Coordinates of C-alpha atoms in Angstrom, one line a residue:
Chain F
M17 CA 65.5 87.8 70.7
L18 CA 68.4 89.2 69.0
I19 CA 70.3 89.7 72.3
I20 CA 69.2 86.3 73.7
I21 CA 70.5 84.6 70.7
S22 CA 73.8 87.1 70.7
T23 CA 74.3 86.4 74.4
L24 CA 73.6 82.5 74.5
V25 CA 76.2 82.4 71.6
F26 CA 78.5 84.3 73.6
F27 CA 78.1 82.2 76.6
G28 CA 78.4 79.1 74.7
L29 CA 81.7 79.9 73.1
L30 CA 83.1 81.2 76.5
V31 CA 82.3 77.9 78.5
A32 CA 83.9 76.1 75.5
G33 CA 86.9 78.0 75.9
L34 CA 87.2 80.3 72.9
D35 CA 89.2 83.5 73.5
V36 CA 86.7 86.4 75.0
G37 CA 87.5 88.7 72.6
F38 CA 86.5 86.5 69.6
A39 CA 83.6 85.0 71.6
M40 CA 82.1 88.6 71.6
I41 CA 83.1 89.2 68.1
L42 CA 81.3 86.1 66.8
A43 CA 78.2 86.8 69.2
A44 CA 78.2 90.7 67.5
I45 CA 78.5 89.2 63.8
I46 CA 75.5 86.9 64.5
G47 CA 73.4 89.6 66.2
M48 CA 74.3 92.0 63.3
L49 CA 73.1 89.3 60.7
L50 CA 70.0 88.6 62.6
H51 CA 69.2 92.4 63.2
G52 CA 69.4 92.8 59.3
G53 CA 70.5 95.6 57.0
I54 CA 74.2 96.2 58.8
D55 CA 76.8 96.3 56.5
P56 CA 79.4 93.6 57.4
V57 CA 82.1 96.3 57.2
M58 CA 80.7 97.5 60.6
A59 CA 82.3 94.6 62.4
P60 CA 86.0 95.4 61.6
L61 CA 85.4 99.0 61.8
T62 CA 83.9 98.8 65.2
V63 CA 86.8 96.5 66.3
V64 CA 89.2 99.5 65.3
S65 CA 87.5 102.2 66.9
G66 CA 86.7 100.0 70.1
V67 CA 90.5 100.6 70.9
D68 CA 91.1 103.9 68.8
S69 CA 91.0 106.4 71.9
A70 CA 93.7 108.7 73.2
A71 CA 92.7 108.0 76.8
L72 CA 93.5 104.2 76.3
I73 CA 97.0 105.1 76.0
T74 CA 97.4 105.2 79.9
V75 CA 96.6 101.4 80.0
P76 CA 99.7 100.3 78.4
L77 CA 101.9 102.9 80.0
F78 CA 100.7 102.1 83.6
V79 CA 101.1 98.4 82.5
L80 CA 104.7 99.3 81.3
A81 CA 105.6 101.5 84.5
G82 CA 104.4 98.4 86.7
E83 CA 106.6 96.0 84.6
I84 CA 109.8 98.3 84.8
M85 CA 109.0 98.6 88.7
N86 CA 108.5 95.0 89.3
R87 CA 111.8 94.0 87.5
G88 CA 113.7 96.8 88.9
G89 CA 114.0 95.5 92.5
V90 CA 110.9 97.4 93.8
T91 CA 109.2 94.2 95.1
R92 CA 111.9 93.1 97.2
R93 CA 112.6 96.8 98.6
L94 CA 109.0 97.2 99.7
I95 CA 109.1 93.7 101.4
E96 CA 111.9 94.9 103.5
W97 CA 110.0 97.9 104.3
S98 CA 107.0 96.6 105.2
T99 CA 108.7 94.4 107.4
A100 CA 110.1 97.2 109.1
M101 CA 106.9 98.7 109.5
V102 CA 104.5 96.1 110.3
G103 CA 106.4 93.1 110.9
H104 CA 105.9 93.2 114.8
L105 CA 102.2 93.0 114.4
R106 CA 100.4 89.6 115.3
G107 CA 100.8 87.4 112.4
S108 CA 103.9 89.2 111.0
L109 CA 104.1 87.8 107.8
S110 CA 100.7 88.1 106.6
Q111 CA 100.9 91.6 107.7
V112 CA 103.8 92.3 105.5
A113 CA 102.1 90.6 102.7
L114 CA 99.3 93.1 103.3
M115 CA 101.2 96.4 103.4
T116 CA 103.6 95.2 100.6
N117 CA 100.5 94.3 98.1
L118 CA 98.9 98.0 99.2
I119 CA 102.2 99.8 98.4
M120 CA 102.4 97.6 95.2
A121 CA 98.7 98.5 94.3
G122 CA 99.9 102.2 94.1
I123 CA 102.5 101.1 91.3
S124 CA 101.0 98.6 89.0
G125 CA 97.2 98.6 89.2
S126 CA 97.1 94.8 88.0
A127 CA 96.2 92.4 90.8
V128 CA 97.5 89.3 88.7
A129 CA 101.1 91.2 88.5
D130 CA 100.9 92.0 92.0
A131 CA 99.9 88.6 93.2
T132 CA 102.8 87.1 91.2
A133 CA 105.4 89.5 92.3
T134 CA 104.4 88.9 95.9
G135 CA 103.2 85.5 96.1
G136 CA 106.4 84.2 94.4
I137 CA 108.3 85.3 97.6
L138 CA 105.8 85.5 100.5
I139 CA 103.7 82.5 100.1
P140 CA 107.0 80.1 100.5
A141 CA 108.3 82.4 103.2
M142 CA 104.7 82.0 105.1
K143 CA 105.0 78.3 104.5
K144 CA 108.5 77.9 106.0
E145 CA 107.1 80.0 109.2
G146 CA 104.2 77.3 109.8
Y147 CA 101.3 79.2 108.1
K148 CA 98.8 76.9 106.5
P149 CA 99.5 77.0 102.8
G150 CA 95.6 77.7 101.8
Y151 CA 95.8 81.0 104.3
A152 CA 99.3 82.2 102.7
A153 CA 98.1 81.9 99.2
A154 CA 94.6 83.7 100.4
V155 CA 96.4 86.8 102.0
I156 CA 98.4 87.1 99.0
A157 CA 94.9 87.2 96.8
A158 CA 93.4 89.3 99.1
G159 CA 96.1 91.7 99.2
A160 CA 96.4 91.7 95.2
M161 CA 92.6 92.4 95.2
L162 CA 93.7 96.2 96.3
G163 CA 95.7 96.5 93.1
P164 CA 92.6 97.4 90.6
I165 CA 91.0 99.5 93.5
L166 CA 93.8 102.0 94.7
P167 CA 95.3 104.2 91.8
P168 CA 96.5 103.4 89.2
S169 CA 94.0 100.9 88.2
I170 CA 93.3 99.5 84.8
P171 CA 89.6 98.7 85.2
L172 CA 89.0 102.0 86.8
I173 CA 90.7 103.7 83.7
I174 CA 88.8 101.5 81.2
Y175 CA 85.3 102.5 83.3
A176 CA 86.3 106.1 83.2
I177 CA 86.9 105.8 79.4
M178 CA 83.5 103.9 78.6
A179 CA 81.5 106.0 81.0
N180 CA 83.1 109.3 80.0
L181 CA 84.1 110.0 83.6
S182 CA 87.4 111.7 84.9
I183 CA 90.1 109.1 85.2
G184 CA 91.8 111.3 88.1
K185 CA 88.6 111.4 89.9
L186 CA 87.9 107.8 89.6
F187 CA 91.5 107.1 91.1
L188 CA 90.7 109.4 94.0
A189 CA 87.6 107.5 94.6
G190 CA 89.1 104.1 95.1
V191 CA 91.3 105.5 97.9
V192 CA 89.1 105.3 100.8
P193 CA 87.4 101.9 99.9
G194 CA 90.9 100.5 99.2
L195 CA 92.0 101.5 102.6
L196 CA 88.9 100.4 104.5
L197 CA 89.5 97.1 102.8
F198 CA 93.0 96.9 103.7
A199 CA 92.2 97.8 107.4
G200 CA 89.8 94.9 107.4
Y201 CA 92.2 92.8 106.0
M202 CA 94.9 93.6 108.8
V203 CA 92.4 93.0 111.4
I204 CA 91.4 89.6 109.7
C205 CA 95.1 88.5 109.8
A206 CA 95.7 89.4 113.4
W207 CA 92.6 87.4 114.3
V208 CA 93.7 84.3 112.5
A209 CA 97.2 84.6 113.9
R210 CA 96.0 84.8 117.4
R211 CA 93.6 81.6 116.8
E212 CA 96.3 79.7 114.9
G213 CA 99.2 80.8 117.0
Y214 CA 101.4 82.7 114.4
A215 CA 104.1 84.3 115.9
A216 CA 105.2 88.0 115.6
K217 CA 108.7 89.4 114.8
E218 CA 110.6 91.5 116.9
A219 CA 110.1 95.3 116.3
A220 CA 112.3 97.2 113.9
T221 CA 114.0 100.1 115.5
W222 CA 113.5 103.6 114.4
K223 CA 116.8 103.5 112.5
E224 CA 116.3 100.4 110.7
R225 CA 112.7 101.6 109.8
A226 CA 114.5 105.0 108.4
T227 CA 117.0 102.9 106.5
A228 CA 114.4 100.9 105.1
T229 CA 112.2 103.9 104.1
R230 CA 115.2 105.6 102.5
S231 CA 115.6 102.5 100.2
S232 CA 112.1 102.3 99.3
I233 CA 111.3 105.9 98.9
W234 CA 111.4 105.9 95.3
A235 CA 108.8 103.1 95.2
L236 CA 106.6 104.7 97.7
L237 CA 106.4 107.8 96.0
V238 CA 105.1 106.5 92.8
P239 CA 101.1 107.0 93.6
V240 CA 101.9 110.3 95.4
L241 CA 103.4 111.6 92.2
I242 CA 100.5 110.1 89.9
I243 CA 97.7 111.6 92.2
V244 CA 99.6 115.0 92.6
G245 CA 100.8 115.2 88.9
I246 CA 97.5 114.7 87.8
R247 CA 95.3 116.8 90.1
S248 CA 97.8 119.8 90.0
G249 CA 96.8 119.9 86.4
L250 CA 100.4 120.1 85.2
I251 CA 100.2 116.8 83.3
T252 CA 96.9 114.9 82.1
E253 CA 96.3 111.4 83.2
T254 CA 97.9 110.0 79.8
E255 CA 101.0 112.0 80.3
A256 CA 101.1 111.1 84.2
A257 CA 101.4 107.4 82.9
G258 CA 104.2 108.2 80.6
V259 CA 106.0 110.3 83.1
I260 CA 105.8 107.3 85.7
C261 CA 107.5 104.9 83.0
V262 CA 110.4 107.5 82.9
Y263 CA 110.7 107.7 86.8
A264 CA 110.5 103.8 86.8
L265 CA 113.4 103.5 84.4
I266 CA 115.6 106.2 86.2
V267 CA 114.7 104.4 89.6
G268 CA 115.3 101.0 88.4
L269 CA 118.3 101.7 85.8
I270 CA 120.1 104.5 87.8
I271 CA 119.3 104.5 91.3
Y272 CA 118.3 101.0 92.4
R273 CA 120.4 99.5 89.3
D274 CA 118.8 96.2 89.5
L275 CA 117.5 96.5 86.0
K276 CA 119.8 96.2 83.0
V277 CA 119.9 98.0 79.9
R278 CA 119.8 94.6 77.9
S279 CA 116.7 93.6 79.5
L280 CA 114.7 96.4 78.5
G281 CA 113.7 94.8 75.3
E282 CA 112.1 92.0 77.3
V283 CA 110.3 94.4 79.8
F284 CA 108.8 96.2 76.9
L285 CA 107.8 93.2 75.0
A286 CA 105.9 91.6 78.3
A287 CA 104.3 95.2 78.8
G288 CA 103.3 95.3 75.1
K289 CA 101.8 91.7 75.1
T290 CA 99.9 92.1 78.5
S291 CA 98.4 95.5 77.5
A292 CA 97.5 94.3 73.9
V293 CA 95.6 91.2 75.4
V294 CA 93.6 93.9 77.3
L295 CA 93.2 96.4 74.6
F296 CA 91.8 93.6 72.2
L297 CA 89.1 92.8 74.8
L298 CA 88.2 96.5 74.5
A299 CA 88.5 96.2 70.6
A300 CA 86.4 93.3 70.6
A301 CA 83.7 94.9 72.8
G302 CA 83.5 97.4 69.9
P303 CA 81.1 95.4 67.5
F304 CA 79.0 94.4 70.3
S305 CA 78.4 97.9 72.0
W306 CA 77.5 99.2 69.0
L307 CA 75.0 96.5 68.2
L308 CA 73.8 97.2 71.8
N309 CA 73.2 100.9 70.9
E310 CA 71.9 100.2 67.5
S311 CA 69.0 98.1 68.7
H312 CA 68.5 100.0 71.9
I313 CA 69.1 96.6 73.7
A314 CA 70.9 98.3 76.7
T315 CA 68.2 100.8 77.0
R316 CA 65.5 98.1 77.3
I317 CA 67.5 95.7 79.8
S318 CA 68.0 98.7 82.0
Q319 CA 64.1 99.7 81.8
G320 CA 63.6 96.1 82.9
I321 CA 65.6 96.2 85.9
L322 CA 64.4 99.6 86.9
S323 CA 60.6 98.5 86.6
L324 CA 61.5 96.0 89.6
S325 CA 61.3 98.5 92.1
N326 CA 61.2 102.6 92.7
D327 CA 63.5 102.3 95.7
P328 CA 67.3 103.3 94.4
L329 CA 68.6 101.1 97.0
V330 CA 66.6 98.0 96.0
I331 CA 67.8 98.4 92.4
L332 CA 71.4 98.9 93.5
L333 CA 71.0 95.7 95.4
I334 CA 69.7 94.0 92.3
V335 CA 72.4 95.2 90.4
N336 CA 75.0 94.2 93.1
L337 CA 73.7 90.7 92.7
M338 CA 73.7 90.7 89.1
L339 CA 77.4 91.5 89.2
F340 CA 78.2 89.2 91.8
L341 CA 76.6 86.4 89.7
V342 CA 78.3 87.7 86.5
G343 CA 81.7 87.8 88.6
M344 CA 81.2 83.9 89.4
I345 CA 81.7 83.1 85.5
L346 CA 83.4 86.1 84.0
E347 CA 86.6 88.0 84.8
P348 CA 86.5 91.7 85.7
L349 CA 87.6 92.9 82.5
P350 CA 85.5 91.3 79.9
A351 CA 82.5 91.9 82.5
L352 CA 83.2 95.5 82.7
V353 CA 83.6 95.8 78.9
M354 CA 80.3 93.6 78.5
F355 CA 78.1 95.0 81.2
V356 CA 78.8 98.7 81.5
P357 CA 76.8 99.9 78.5
T358 CA 73.8 98.3 80.1
L359 CA 74.5 99.9 83.6
L360 CA 75.1 103.4 82.5
P361 CA 71.3 104.2 81.8
I362 CA 70.3 102.5 85.3
Q363 CA 72.8 104.6 86.8
A364 CA 71.6 107.8 85.2
Q365 CA 67.9 107.0 86.0
L366 CA 68.5 106.2 89.6
G367 CA 70.5 109.5 89.8
V368 CA 73.3 107.5 91.7
D369 CA 76.7 109.7 91.7
P370 CA 78.5 108.2 88.8
I371 CA 81.6 108.1 90.7
Q372 CA 79.8 105.8 93.5
F373 CA 78.5 103.7 90.7
A374 CA 81.7 103.3 89.1
M375 CA 83.3 101.8 92.1
I376 CA 80.4 99.8 93.1
V377 CA 80.7 97.9 89.7
V378 CA 84.6 97.7 89.9
L379 CA 84.8 96.7 93.3
N380 CA 82.0 94.1 92.9
L381 CA 83.7 92.6 89.7
M382 CA 87.2 92.5 91.5
I383 CA 85.5 90.6 94.3
G384 CA 85.0 88.0 91.7
M385 CA 88.4 87.3 91.5
L386 CA 88.2 86.0 95.1
H387 CA 85.5 83.4 94.8
P388 CA 85.1 80.2 92.6
P389 CA 84.7 79.0 90.1
I390 CA 86.7 81.8 87.9
G391 CA 88.2 83.4 90.8
L392 CA 91.5 84.5 88.9
L393 CA 93.3 85.3 92.1
L394 CA 92.6 81.9 93.6
F395 CA 94.3 80.3 90.4
V396 CA 97.1 82.8 90.2
T397 CA 98.1 82.3 94.0
G398 CA 97.3 78.5 93.7
A399 CA 100.0 78.3 90.6
V400 CA 102.6 80.5 92.4
G401 CA 102.5 78.9 95.6
R402 CA 101.6 75.4 94.7
V403 CA 98.4 75.4 96.8
P404 CA 95.2 73.4 96.0
L405 CA 92.4 75.9 95.2
L406 CA 89.9 74.4 97.8
A407 CA 92.5 75.1 100.6
I408 CA 92.6 78.8 99.4
A409 CA 88.9 79.1 98.6
V410 CA 88.2 78.3 102.2
Q411 CA 90.8 80.5 104.0
L412 CA 89.6 83.3 101.9
L413 CA 86.2 83.2 103.3
P414 CA 86.8 85.9 106.0
F415 CA 88.6 88.2 103.5
L416 CA 85.6 87.8 100.8
G417 CA 83.2 88.5 103.7
W418 CA 84.7 91.9 104.5
S419 CA 85.1 92.8 101.0
L420 CA 81.3 92.0 100.4
L421 CA 80.8 94.3 103.6
V422 CA 82.8 97.3 102.3
L423 CA 80.5 97.0 99.0
V424 CA 77.4 97.2 101.0
L425 CA 78.8 100.2 102.8
I426 CA 79.8 101.9 99.5
S427 CA 76.6 101.2 98.0
V428 CA 74.7 102.7 101.2
F429 CA 76.7 105.6 101.9
P430 CA 77.9 107.3 98.9
G431 CA 80.3 109.6 100.9
I432 CA 82.7 106.8 101.5
V433 CA 83.5 107.2 97.6
T434 CA 82.8 110.8 96.7
W435 CA 84.2 112.6 99.6
L436 CA 88.1 112.3 98.5
P437 CA 87.3 113.2 94.6
N438 CA 84.9 116.0 95.5
S439 CA 87.3 117.5 98.0
F440 CA 90.3 118.1 95.4
Chain O
M8 CA 112.8 54.7 87.9
V9 CA 113.4 56.2 84.3
L10 CA 110.5 58.6 83.2
S11 CA 109.1 57.4 79.7
D12 CA 110.0 60.1 77.1
A13 CA 106.0 59.8 76.2
K14 CA 105.4 61.9 79.5
V15 CA 107.8 64.6 78.5
N16 CA 106.1 67.8 78.0
G17 CA 102.7 66.1 78.4
R18 CA 103.1 65.0 74.6
A19 CA 103.3 61.5 73.2
A20 CA 107.0 60.7 72.1
L21 CA 107.7 62.0 68.8
P22 CA 109.4 60.3 65.9
P23 CA 112.3 62.1 64.4
R24 CA 111.2 65.0 62.6
P25 CA 111.8 64.8 58.6
E26 CA 114.3 67.2 57.5
G27 CA 111.6 69.0 54.9
L28 CA 109.4 69.9 57.9
R29 CA 112.2 71.6 60.0
M30 CA 112.7 74.1 57.2
L31 CA 109.4 75.8 58.6
V32 CA 111.2 76.5 62.2
L33 CA 113.4 79.2 60.9
P34 CA 111.3 81.4 58.9
V35 CA 108.8 81.0 61.7
R36 CA 110.9 82.1 64.3
I37 CA 112.5 85.0 62.0
L38 CA 108.7 86.2 61.8
E39 CA 108.1 85.9 65.6
T40 CA 111.4 87.9 66.4
L41 CA 110.2 90.6 63.6
V42 CA 106.9 91.0 65.2
K43 CA 108.1 90.9 68.9
I44 CA 110.6 93.9 67.7
L45 CA 107.6 95.9 66.0
V46 CA 105.6 95.6 69.3
V47 CA 108.3 96.9 71.3
L48 CA 108.8 99.7 68.8
A49 CA 105.3 100.6 68.8
L50 CA 105.3 100.8 72.5
V51 CA 108.6 103.1 72.6
V52 CA 106.8 105.1 70.1
V53 CA 103.5 105.5 72.6
L54 CA 106.0 106.1 75.5
T55 CA 108.2 108.6 73.6
F56 CA 105.4 110.7 72.2
T57 CA 103.4 111.0 75.7
V58 CA 106.5 112.0 77.3
G59 CA 107.3 114.1 74.3
Q60 CA 104.0 115.8 74.7
V61 CA 105.1 117.1 78.2
A62 CA 108.5 117.8 77.3
D63 CA 107.4 119.7 74.3
R64 CA 104.9 122.0 76.5
Y65 CA 107.2 123.0 79.2
V66 CA 110.8 122.8 77.7
L67 CA 111.0 122.3 73.9
K68 CA 107.8 124.6 72.9
T69 CA 107.9 123.2 69.1
Q70 CA 104.8 123.9 67.0
F71 CA 104.0 120.3 66.6
D72 CA 100.9 119.3 68.3
A73 CA 100.1 115.8 67.2
H74 CA 102.2 114.0 69.8
D75 CA 98.8 111.8 71.2
Q76 CA 97.9 111.1 67.5
I77 CA 101.1 109.3 66.9
A78 CA 101.2 107.7 70.4
R79 CA 97.4 106.7 69.4
I80 CA 98.7 105.1 66.3
G81 CA 101.6 103.2 68.2
M82 CA 99.2 102.0 70.9
V83 CA 96.6 100.7 67.7
W84 CA 99.6 98.8 66.1
M85 CA 100.8 97.5 69.7
A86 CA 97.3 96.1 70.4
F87 CA 97.1 93.9 67.3
L88 CA 100.1 92.8 66.6
G89 CA 100.7 92.3 70.3
F90 CA 97.3 90.4 70.4
A91 CA 98.6 88.1 67.8
L92 CA 101.8 87.3 69.8
G93 CA 99.3 86.9 72.9
V94 CA 97.4 84.1 71.0
R95 CA 100.5 82.3 69.9
D96 CA 102.1 82.5 73.3
R97 CA 98.4 81.3 74.7
I98 CA 98.2 84.5 77.1
N99 CA 95.1 85.7 75.6
I100 CA 91.8 85.8 78.0
R101 CA 89.9 82.7 77.8
I102 CA 87.9 80.6 80.5
E103 CA 88.8 77.2 80.7
V104 CA 86.2 75.3 82.8
I105 CA 85.6 72.3 80.6
Q106 CA 89.0 71.7 79.5
H107 CA 90.5 70.6 83.0
F108 CA 88.0 67.9 83.2
L109 CA 89.0 66.6 79.6
P110 CA 90.9 63.6 78.7
D111 CA 94.3 64.6 76.8
R112 CA 93.0 63.5 73.6
V113 CA 89.7 65.4 73.8
R114 CA 91.4 68.3 75.0
R115 CA 93.7 68.4 71.8
F116 CA 90.8 68.2 69.7
A117 CA 88.7 70.7 71.4
G118 CA 92.0 72.9 71.0
V119 CA 92.2 72.6 67.3
F120 CA 88.4 72.9 67.0
L121 CA 88.6 76.3 68.9
D122 CA 91.5 77.4 66.8
V123 CA 89.5 76.9 64.0
V124 CA 86.8 78.9 65.0
M125 CA 89.2 82.0 65.8
L126 CA 90.7 81.2 62.4
A127 CA 87.1 81.6 60.7
I128 CA 86.4 84.7 62.5
A129 CA 89.7 86.3 61.9
C130 CA 89.0 85.7 57.9
I131 CA 85.4 86.8 58.1
L132 CA 87.1 90.2 59.8
L133 CA 89.7 90.3 57.0
W134 CA 87.4 89.7 54.1
N135 CA 85.2 92.4 55.4
G136 CA 88.1 94.8 56.5
W137 CA 89.9 95.1 53.3
Q138 CA 87.6 98.0 52.2
L139 CA 88.3 99.8 55.2
L140 CA 91.8 100.7 53.8
E141 CA 90.2 102.4 51.0
V142 CA 87.6 104.1 52.9
G143 CA 90.5 105.2 55.5
S144 CA 92.6 106.5 52.7
F145 CA 90.4 109.6 52.6
Q146 CA 90.4 110.3 56.3
S147 CA 93.3 112.4 57.2
I148 CA 94.5 112.1 61.1
M149 CA 94.8 115.5 62.2
G150 CA 98.3 117.1 62.7
T151 CA 100.0 114.5 60.9
P152 CA 100.5 113.7 57.1
L153 CA 98.9 110.3 57.7
Y154 CA 95.5 108.8 57.0
Y155 CA 93.1 106.3 58.7
D156 CA 94.4 103.8 56.4
V157 CA 97.5 103.3 59.1
M158 CA 95.0 102.4 61.8
Y159 CA 92.7 100.1 59.7
G160 CA 96.0 98.5 58.2
A161 CA 97.1 97.7 61.9
L162 CA 94.1 95.3 62.3
L163 CA 94.3 93.8 59.1
A164 CA 98.4 93.1 59.7
G165 CA 97.4 91.9 63.3
L166 CA 94.7 89.4 61.8
V167 CA 97.2 88.2 58.9
L168 CA 99.7 87.5 61.8
L169 CA 97.0 85.7 63.8
V170 CA 95.8 83.6 60.8
I171 CA 99.7 82.3 60.0
F172 CA 100.0 81.7 64.2
L173 CA 96.8 79.7 63.9
L174 CA 97.4 77.6 60.7
L175 CA 100.9 77.0 62.2
R176 CA 99.6 75.7 65.7
I177 CA 96.7 73.8 64.0
A178 CA 99.0 72.2 61.6
D179 CA 101.8 71.6 64.2
T180 CA 99.1 70.0 66.7
L181 CA 97.8 67.7 63.6
S182 CA 101.2 66.5 62.9
G183 CA 101.7 65.3 66.6
G184 CA 104.0 68.1 67.0
R185 CA 106.3 67.2 64.5
L186 CA 106.6 70.5 62.8
G187 CA 107.8 72.1 65.8
V188 CA 106.5 75.4 64.9
D189 CA 104.0 75.8 68.1
T190 CA 106.2 77.5 71.1
V191 CA 103.7 76.7 74.0
N192 CA 101.9 73.3 74.5
D193 CA 98.8 72.8 76.1
H194 CA 100.2 72.1 79.5
A195 CA 102.1 75.2 79.7
D196 CA 98.8 77.0 79.0
H197 CA 97.0 79.2 81.7
H198 CA 93.8 80.8 82.5

């Protein structure tokens, strides 16, 4: 009863448009009052403890690194590099958009940041070349979805902290599913280009490719540095985030010189505010998670789901369906902080590899950004490219279909996810 | 065709702002700038001490071993102060499904109502949070001369700022924008 009332309050406030974090806090306070015998000081105490974790330092630092890179001229260089590499493929600009997003995914880890940075340049360019506006925005939205799947990824960091998993291993786990998604999206772009008659550019010469690579090499190295740094044991995940910030500062200020010292305050402030909004969500989840724990509600919910079948695949299917529905009404991060405590006992009971389970949950919730009604990337690309949402949603269908297929594949074949983290 | 002033910024045309009301603009701007500086400084602390830990391990080799604790304190301050700023700039995470279908007047009323709800929750947290300062003053943060009241202080400081920013926004909306202390209007809103 307690959880039903709290959940109803939470969703009621959410639909009314209240800040997601505050909706969680109020629902938790009401739950605490109904539970009885709980000191009200637990509410602010658990808010602080929700964010008081050394591992969370990675969040603002990776956001800062992405912000510095984005403002340091990286986006433009990556588009030039992608044009040199894949511009000759069928559906030229759409392939360039995907490739640019793939590399951006290895730098920023935020889908919204990637969609804004690449969409601002590539959606108008695609529209100018005769691409349907809805399709241009859909390509950017699908490409940007790679951001939270490939390392570094804010949702993966948050999941790792909540489930007590290695951030480095989760980063590696995202590589194969991310590349699978990317490959499928490229095929879709080629197919659409063939159907719609979108032209391909002339292939770049090897000299042009070498020049473009030399110019973008500093950005291309970021994902490699992160993975090598963490897996070599020389630095921790948190330190890697800090080192990448310094690297990004050197690249932006000294090498590319697109970043000015006087604009650093603005860059730090933007990163600070963005991270604060994400971190507050975790802080706000503190009281709710504490209440779930205290009243053993998470265990009871997971027992309820587990009682539906003995077959792990059926349970995984149910979990996937549940998350897909959750993704329809909640943004990925709030959904993650709300549902991970409930899902962890299910993973433990099923005996599913925790790394595989983490990828299933994160990918499923990220797919939620591609479909209505709360598809965040629909809103972002629609706003950036001035394209109606319905037009984007229709054009996104093939990308959505492939994403769901990849989700099924990683649910059925754990090796796709676990092979890389287990190999290093 | 001449655009009506009534449509500028999606707000009704405002009568000239009385001199007395304008006095609030400067202190609010100073407060906002101060908080922005603190957020930037907190992030600089996080970065400096995180990278400093690597430099210390491989180069400097000092005996200081609380880099991560200081970085954590910086992060907590950045989180709570930054969130207050985020709410002021309306970049906090919320889902506006119904709002888009509401007429302007009703939407403004709903906005005020939601701000009042947030204000009430912030006040509840503040009211119950003060005693944490006392509790925290006995819990030391390992490796530093600091105590946990620094962490709880961050929450309280963020909540006080949030209350101020929310009160200013509510007052601004109720005055029809004449106070001029709310930087973002509903139409520039996201999410």
